[in-house]
Amino acid sequence: MKTLQKTTCPCCKKTKDKSKIQRTIQLFPFNGAFKATEQSWTDSFLQVTNNYKDLYQWACDTCLKDGSAILGKPAKQNYTFKSPMDTAAPFLAYFDKRYTCQQCKDKFVFTKSEQQYWFEGLQFVVYSKPIHCTTCRKEVRGMKKLNTELSNLLKDGPPKTVAALEQVAAIYKEMGATEKEKMYLALAKKKKRAR
Ligand SMILES: [Zn+2]
Ligand SMILES: [Zn+2]
């Protein structure tokens, strides 16, 4: 088997000699699957990163040194790694990634520190990725909150008090549901007159 000497850093996309990838290599899960091939730790890493380019998220020593990437802590991550082909391999390093928001279709950056927080702080499974940009995420969360408030207010049918009816109208207003807003404002008015 020919021994590989170089691999491409997924962060800076530059070809790196094995002497320039020493920091992440320490985190590479060199387990039974690799030992069976009787290769050294470094050789296994070079082979795996050359053959399965998207399998590992790692970075070269230069990227780690200049701050474009930060080291991961696989022990803190939620991943299942059983074979070299496993798609849920741990993150050896984090660097900014660009995604397209499913709601507003804008490009957004999933920063390295956000990733670290997601995968090591919140312990999200390693293959999860954000589908919305920060703005839309806030909006979606806000909508969810409004929906919960609304269903609480409406759980026994239309509310009986003016205050609650006005609250429902206010929530519909915030949601942009003008017709519903008008309807509940009218109900509140009616109730006020009836007092
Ligand atoms: Zn690099
Ligand atoms: Zn968005």
mmCIF file of C-alpha atoms and ligand atoms in Angstrom:
data_model
loop_
_atom_site.group_PDB
_atom_site.id
_atom_site.type_symbol
_atom_site.label_atom_id
_atom_site.label_comp_id
_atom_site.label_asym_id
_atom_site.label_seq_id
_atom_site.Cartn_x
_atom_site.Cartn_y
_atom_site.Cartn_z
ATOM 1 C CA MET A 1 0.000 0.000 0.000
ATOM 2 C CA LYS A 2 1.382 3.388 -0.908
ATOM 3 C CA THR A 3 1.821 5.717 2.023
ATOM 4 C CA LEU A 4 0.186 9.064 1.727
ATOM 5 C CA GLN A 5 2.116 12.139 2.775
ATOM 6 C CA LYS A 6 -0.469 14.882 2.362
ATOM 7 C CA THR A 7 -4.118 15.685 2.853
ATOM 8 C CA THR A 8 -6.377 18.691 2.255
ATOM 9 C CA CYS A 9 -7.463 20.853 5.167
ATOM 10 C CA PRO A 10 -11.267 21.247 4.997
ATOM 11 C CA CYS A 11 -10.987 24.695 6.589
ATOM 12 C CA CYS A 12 -8.392 26.483 4.400
ATOM 13 C CA LYS A 13 -8.661 23.929 1.536
ATOM 14 C CA LYS A 14 -4.879 23.840 1.260
ATOM 15 C CA THR A 15 -2.837 20.700 0.840
ATOM 16 C CA LYS A 16 -0.988 19.955 4.031
ATOM 17 C CA ASP A 17 1.997 17.810 4.762
ATOM 18 C CA LYS A 18 1.604 15.431 7.672
ATOM 19 C CA SER A 19 3.858 17.529 9.866
ATOM 20 C CA LYS A 20 1.276 20.359 9.615
ATOM 21 C CA ILE A 21 -1.717 18.445 10.922
ATOM 22 C CA GLN A 22 -0.433 17.324 14.282
ATOM 23 C CA ARG A 23 -2.927 19.055 16.546
ATOM 24 C CA THR A 24 -6.192 17.522 15.286
ATOM 25 C CA ILE A 25 -4.619 14.171 14.653
ATOM 26 C CA GLN A 26 -4.416 13.615 18.416
ATOM 27 C CA LEU A 27 -8.223 13.655 18.554
ATOM 28 C CA PHE A 28 -8.695 11.176 15.724
ATOM 29 C CA PRO A 29 -10.431 8.061 17.111
ATOM 30 C CA PHE A 30 -7.748 5.544 16.333
ATOM 31 C CA ASN A 31 -9.680 2.457 17.350
ATOM 32 C CA GLY A 32 -9.832 -1.219 16.398
ATOM 33 C CA ALA A 33 -11.088 -0.533 12.886
ATOM 34 C CA PHE A 34 -7.900 1.315 12.026
ATOM 35 C CA LYS A 35 -5.461 -0.737 14.023
ATOM 36 C CA ALA A 36 -6.493 -3.796 12.006
ATOM 37 C CA THR A 37 -4.815 -2.265 8.986
ATOM 38 C CA GLU A 38 -1.554 -2.104 10.941
ATOM 39 C CA GLN A 39 -0.995 1.474 9.990
ATOM 40 C CA SER A 40 0.316 4.201 12.178
ATOM 41 C CA TRP A 41 -2.032 6.777 13.664
ATOM 42 C CA THR A 42 -0.885 9.437 11.190
ATOM 43 C CA ASP A 43 -1.082 7.115 8.174
ATOM 44 C CA SER A 44 -4.642 6.117 9.098
ATOM 45 C CA PHE A 45 -5.628 9.738 9.432
ATOM 46 C CA LEU A 46 -4.133 10.604 6.037
ATOM 47 C CA GLN A 47 -5.859 7.678 4.425
ATOM 48 C CA VAL A 48 -9.253 8.341 5.964
ATOM 49 C CA THR A 49 -9.205 12.089 5.268
ATOM 50 C CA ASN A 50 -8.064 11.503 1.673
ATOM 51 C CA ASN A 51 -10.591 8.789 0.923
ATOM 52 C CA TYR A 52 -13.599 10.133 2.803
ATOM 53 C CA LYS A 53 -13.283 13.879 2.517
ATOM 54 C CA ASP A 54 -16.539 14.766 4.244
ATOM 55 C CA LEU A 55 -16.289 12.243 7.031
ATOM 56 C CA TYR A 56 -14.200 14.282 9.415
ATOM 57 C CA GLN A 57 -14.377 17.918 10.274
ATOM 58 C CA TRP A 58 -10.856 18.818 11.249
ATOM 59 C CA ALA A 59 -8.329 21.602 10.623
ATOM 60 C CA CYS A 60 -4.620 21.985 9.990
ATOM 61 C CA ASP A 61 -2.209 23.432 12.555
ATOM 62 C CA THR A 62 -2.084 26.784 10.725
ATOM 63 C CA CYS A 63 -5.873 27.222 10.853
ATOM 64 C CA LEU A 64 -5.888 26.332 14.532
ATOM 65 C CA LYS A 65 -3.052 28.717 15.223
ATOM 66 C CA ASP A 66 -4.490 31.711 13.355
ATOM 67 C CA GLY A 67 -7.937 31.201 14.895
ATOM 68 C CA SER A 68 -9.840 30.203 11.724
ATOM 69 C CA ALA A 69 -10.574 26.946 13.516
ATOM 70 C CA ILE A 70 -10.883 25.763 17.106
ATOM 71 C CA LEU A 71 -10.248 22.275 18.428
ATOM 72 C CA GLY A 72 -13.210 20.055 19.237
ATOM 73 C CA LYS A 73 -13.588 17.865 22.303
ATOM 74 C CA PRO A 74 -14.977 14.554 21.005
ATOM 75 C CA ALA A 75 -15.485 13.274 24.566
ATOM 76 C CA LYS A 76 -18.082 16.008 25.110
ATOM 77 C CA GLN A 77 -19.923 15.305 21.850
ATOM 78 C CA ASN A 78 -22.900 13.136 21.145
ATOM 79 C CA TYR A 79 -21.811 10.828 18.308
ATOM 80 C CA THR A 80 -21.808 7.155 17.419
ATOM 81 C CA PHE A 81 -18.632 6.095 15.763
ATOM 82 C CA LYS A 82 -18.398 2.453 14.840
ATOM 83 C CA SER A 83 -16.605 2.258 11.509
ATOM 84 C CA PRO A 84 -14.532 4.528 9.258
ATOM 85 C CA MET A 85 -17.633 4.835 7.052
ATOM 86 C CA ASP A 86 -19.777 6.141 9.872
ATOM 87 C CA THR A 87 -21.315 9.471 8.967
ATOM 88 C CA ALA A 88 -21.622 10.533 12.595
ATOM 89 C CA ALA A 89 -17.935 10.879 13.278
ATOM 90 C CA PRO A 90 -16.952 13.354 15.992
ATOM 91 C CA PHE A 91 -15.882 16.900 15.194
ATOM 92 C CA LEU A 92 -12.137 17.202 15.638
ATOM 93 C CA ALA A 93 -12.261 20.943 14.961
ATOM 94 C CA TYR A 94 -14.815 23.649 14.256
ATOM 95 C CA PHE A 95 -14.652 26.372 11.632
ATOM 96 C CA ASP A 96 -17.332 28.703 10.243
ATOM 97 C CA LYS A 97 -19.743 27.046 7.823
ATOM 98 C CA ARG A 98 -22.210 28.623 5.409
ATOM 99 C CA TYR A 99 -25.762 27.418 5.016
ATOM 100 C CA THR A 100 -28.888 28.658 3.253
ATOM 101 C CA CYS A 101 -31.834 29.534 5.484
ATOM 102 C CA GLN A 102 -34.906 27.467 4.608
ATOM 103 C CA GLN A 103 -37.226 30.324 5.473
ATOM 104 C CA CYS A 104 -35.732 33.532 4.036
ATOM 105 C CA LYS A 105 -33.306 31.758 1.626
ATOM 106 C CA ASP A 106 -30.449 33.978 2.757
ATOM 107 C CA LYS A 107 -26.979 32.598 3.290
ATOM 108 C CA PHE A 108 -25.892 32.573 6.887
ATOM 109 C CA VAL A 109 -22.808 31.585 8.824
ATOM 110 C CA PHE A 110 -22.911 28.858 11.437
ATOM 111 C CA THR A 111 -19.934 30.089 13.434
ATOM 112 C CA LYS A 112 -17.333 27.878 15.015
ATOM 113 C CA SER A 113 -18.277 28.980 18.521
ATOM 114 C CA GLU A 114 -21.985 28.370 17.842
ATOM 115 C CA GLN A 115 -21.066 24.875 16.663
ATOM 116 C CA GLN A 116 -19.033 24.266 19.780
ATOM 117 C CA TYR A 117 -22.008 25.337 21.889
ATOM 118 C CA TRP A 118 -24.459 23.169 19.916
ATOM 119 C CA PHE A 119 -22.380 20.017 19.987
ATOM 120 C CA GLU A 120 -20.548 20.276 23.289
ATOM 121 C CA GLY A 121 -22.778 22.509 25.402
ATOM 122 C CA LEU A 122 -26.228 21.430 24.228
ATOM 123 C CA GLN A 123 -25.007 17.981 23.135
ATOM 124 C CA PHE A 124 -26.916 17.954 19.853
ATOM 125 C CA VAL A 125 -26.122 14.877 17.764
ATOM 126 C CA VAL A 126 -23.144 15.627 15.567
ATOM 127 C CA TYR A 127 -24.890 15.450 12.211
ATOM 128 C CA SER A 128 -27.555 18.043 13.097
ATOM 129 C CA LYS A 129 -27.314 21.418 11.372
ATOM 130 C CA PRO A 130 -29.274 24.636 11.582
ATOM 131 C CA ILE A 131 -32.036 25.059 8.982
ATOM 132 C CA HIS A 132 -32.780 28.690 9.804
ATOM 133 C CA CYS A 133 -30.639 31.809 10.127
ATOM 134 C CA THR A 134 -30.472 33.481 13.546
ATOM 135 C CA THR A 135 -33.194 36.004 12.674
ATOM 136 C CA CYS A 136 -35.611 33.351 11.410
ATOM 137 C CA ARG A 137 -34.756 31.056 14.320
ATOM 138 C CA LYS A 138 -35.838 33.816 16.699
ATOM 139 C CA GLU A 139 -38.960 34.402 14.646
ATOM 140 C CA VAL A 140 -39.854 30.698 14.583
ATOM 141 C CA ARG A 141 -39.288 30.466 18.324
ATOM 142 C CA GLY A 142 -41.406 33.607 18.863
ATOM 143 C CA MET A 143 -44.219 32.122 16.750
ATOM 144 C CA LYS A 144 -44.090 28.908 18.746
ATOM 145 C CA LYS A 145 -44.377 30.902 21.961
ATOM 146 C CA LEU A 146 -47.325 32.880 20.615
ATOM 147 C CA ASN A 147 -49.014 29.670 19.529
ATOM 148 C CA THR A 148 -48.658 28.193 23.008
ATOM 149 C CA GLU A 149 -50.080 31.346 24.611
ATOM 150 C CA LEU A 150 -52.930 31.315 22.134
ATOM 151 C CA SER A 151 -53.868 27.689 22.670
ATOM 152 C CA ASN A 152 -53.824 28.260 26.436
ATOM 153 C CA LEU A 153 -56.192 31.181 26.097
ATOM 154 C CA LEU A 154 -58.493 29.300 23.725
ATOM 155 C CA LYS A 155 -58.409 25.866 25.303
ATOM 156 C CA ASP A 156 -61.992 26.174 26.647
ATOM 157 C CA GLY A 157 -63.398 27.977 23.630
ATOM 158 C CA PRO A 158 -63.529 31.773 23.244
ATOM 159 C CA PRO A 159 -62.438 33.484 26.482
ATOM 160 C CA LYS A 160 -65.119 34.871 28.793
ATOM 161 C CA THR A 161 -63.387 38.056 29.919
ATOM 162 C CA VAL A 162 -62.707 41.281 28.029
ATOM 163 C CA ALA A 163 -59.061 41.199 29.058
ATOM 164 C CA ALA A 164 -58.538 37.675 27.693
ATOM 165 C CA LEU A 165 -60.374 38.504 24.455
ATOM 166 C CA GLU A 166 -58.149 41.539 23.996
ATOM 167 C CA GLN A 167 -55.099 39.410 24.710
ATOM 168 C CA VAL A 168 -56.133 36.950 21.993
ATOM 169 C CA ALA A 169 -56.636 39.853 19.592
ATOM 170 C CA ALA A 170 -53.163 41.183 20.462
ATOM 171 C CA ILE A 171 -51.562 37.802 19.757
ATOM 172 C CA TYR A 172 -53.339 37.549 16.400
ATOM 173 C CA LYS A 173 -52.154 41.050 15.610
ATOM 174 C CA GLU A 174 -48.562 40.046 16.331
ATOM 175 C CA MET A 175 -49.015 37.004 14.091
ATOM 176 C CA GLY A 176 -50.344 39.194 11.307
ATOM 177 C CA ALA A 177 -53.780 37.525 11.348
ATOM 178 C CA THR A 178 -55.825 40.700 10.859
ATOM 179 C CA GLU A 179 -59.230 39.048 10.357
ATOM 180 C CA LYS A 180 -58.946 37.065 13.583
ATOM 181 C CA GLU A 181 -57.696 40.141 15.393
ATOM 182 C CA LYS A 182 -60.770 42.121 14.271
ATOM 183 C CA MET A 183 -63.067 39.286 15.247
ATOM 184 C CA TYR A 184 -61.742 39.102 18.807
ATOM 185 C CA LEU A 185 -61.679 42.871 19.195
ATOM 186 C CA ALA A 186 -65.344 42.912 18.186
ATOM 187 C CA LEU A 187 -66.109 40.190 20.733
ATOM 188 C CA ALA A 188 -64.316 42.190 23.427
ATOM 189 C CA LYS A 189 -66.286 45.310 22.512
ATOM 190 C CA LYS A 190 -69.552 43.384 22.638
ATOM 191 C CA LYS A 191 -68.663 42.024 26.074
ATOM 192 C CA LYS A 192 -67.782 45.528 27.304
ATOM 193 C CA ARG A 193 -71.161 46.866 26.169
ATOM 194 C CA ALA A 194 -72.977 43.985 27.845
ATOM 195 C CA ARG A 195 -71.497 44.852 31.237
HETATM 196 ZN ZN ZN B 1 -6.130 24.743 7.249
HETATM 197 ZN ZN ZN B 2 -33.668 33.276 7.557
#
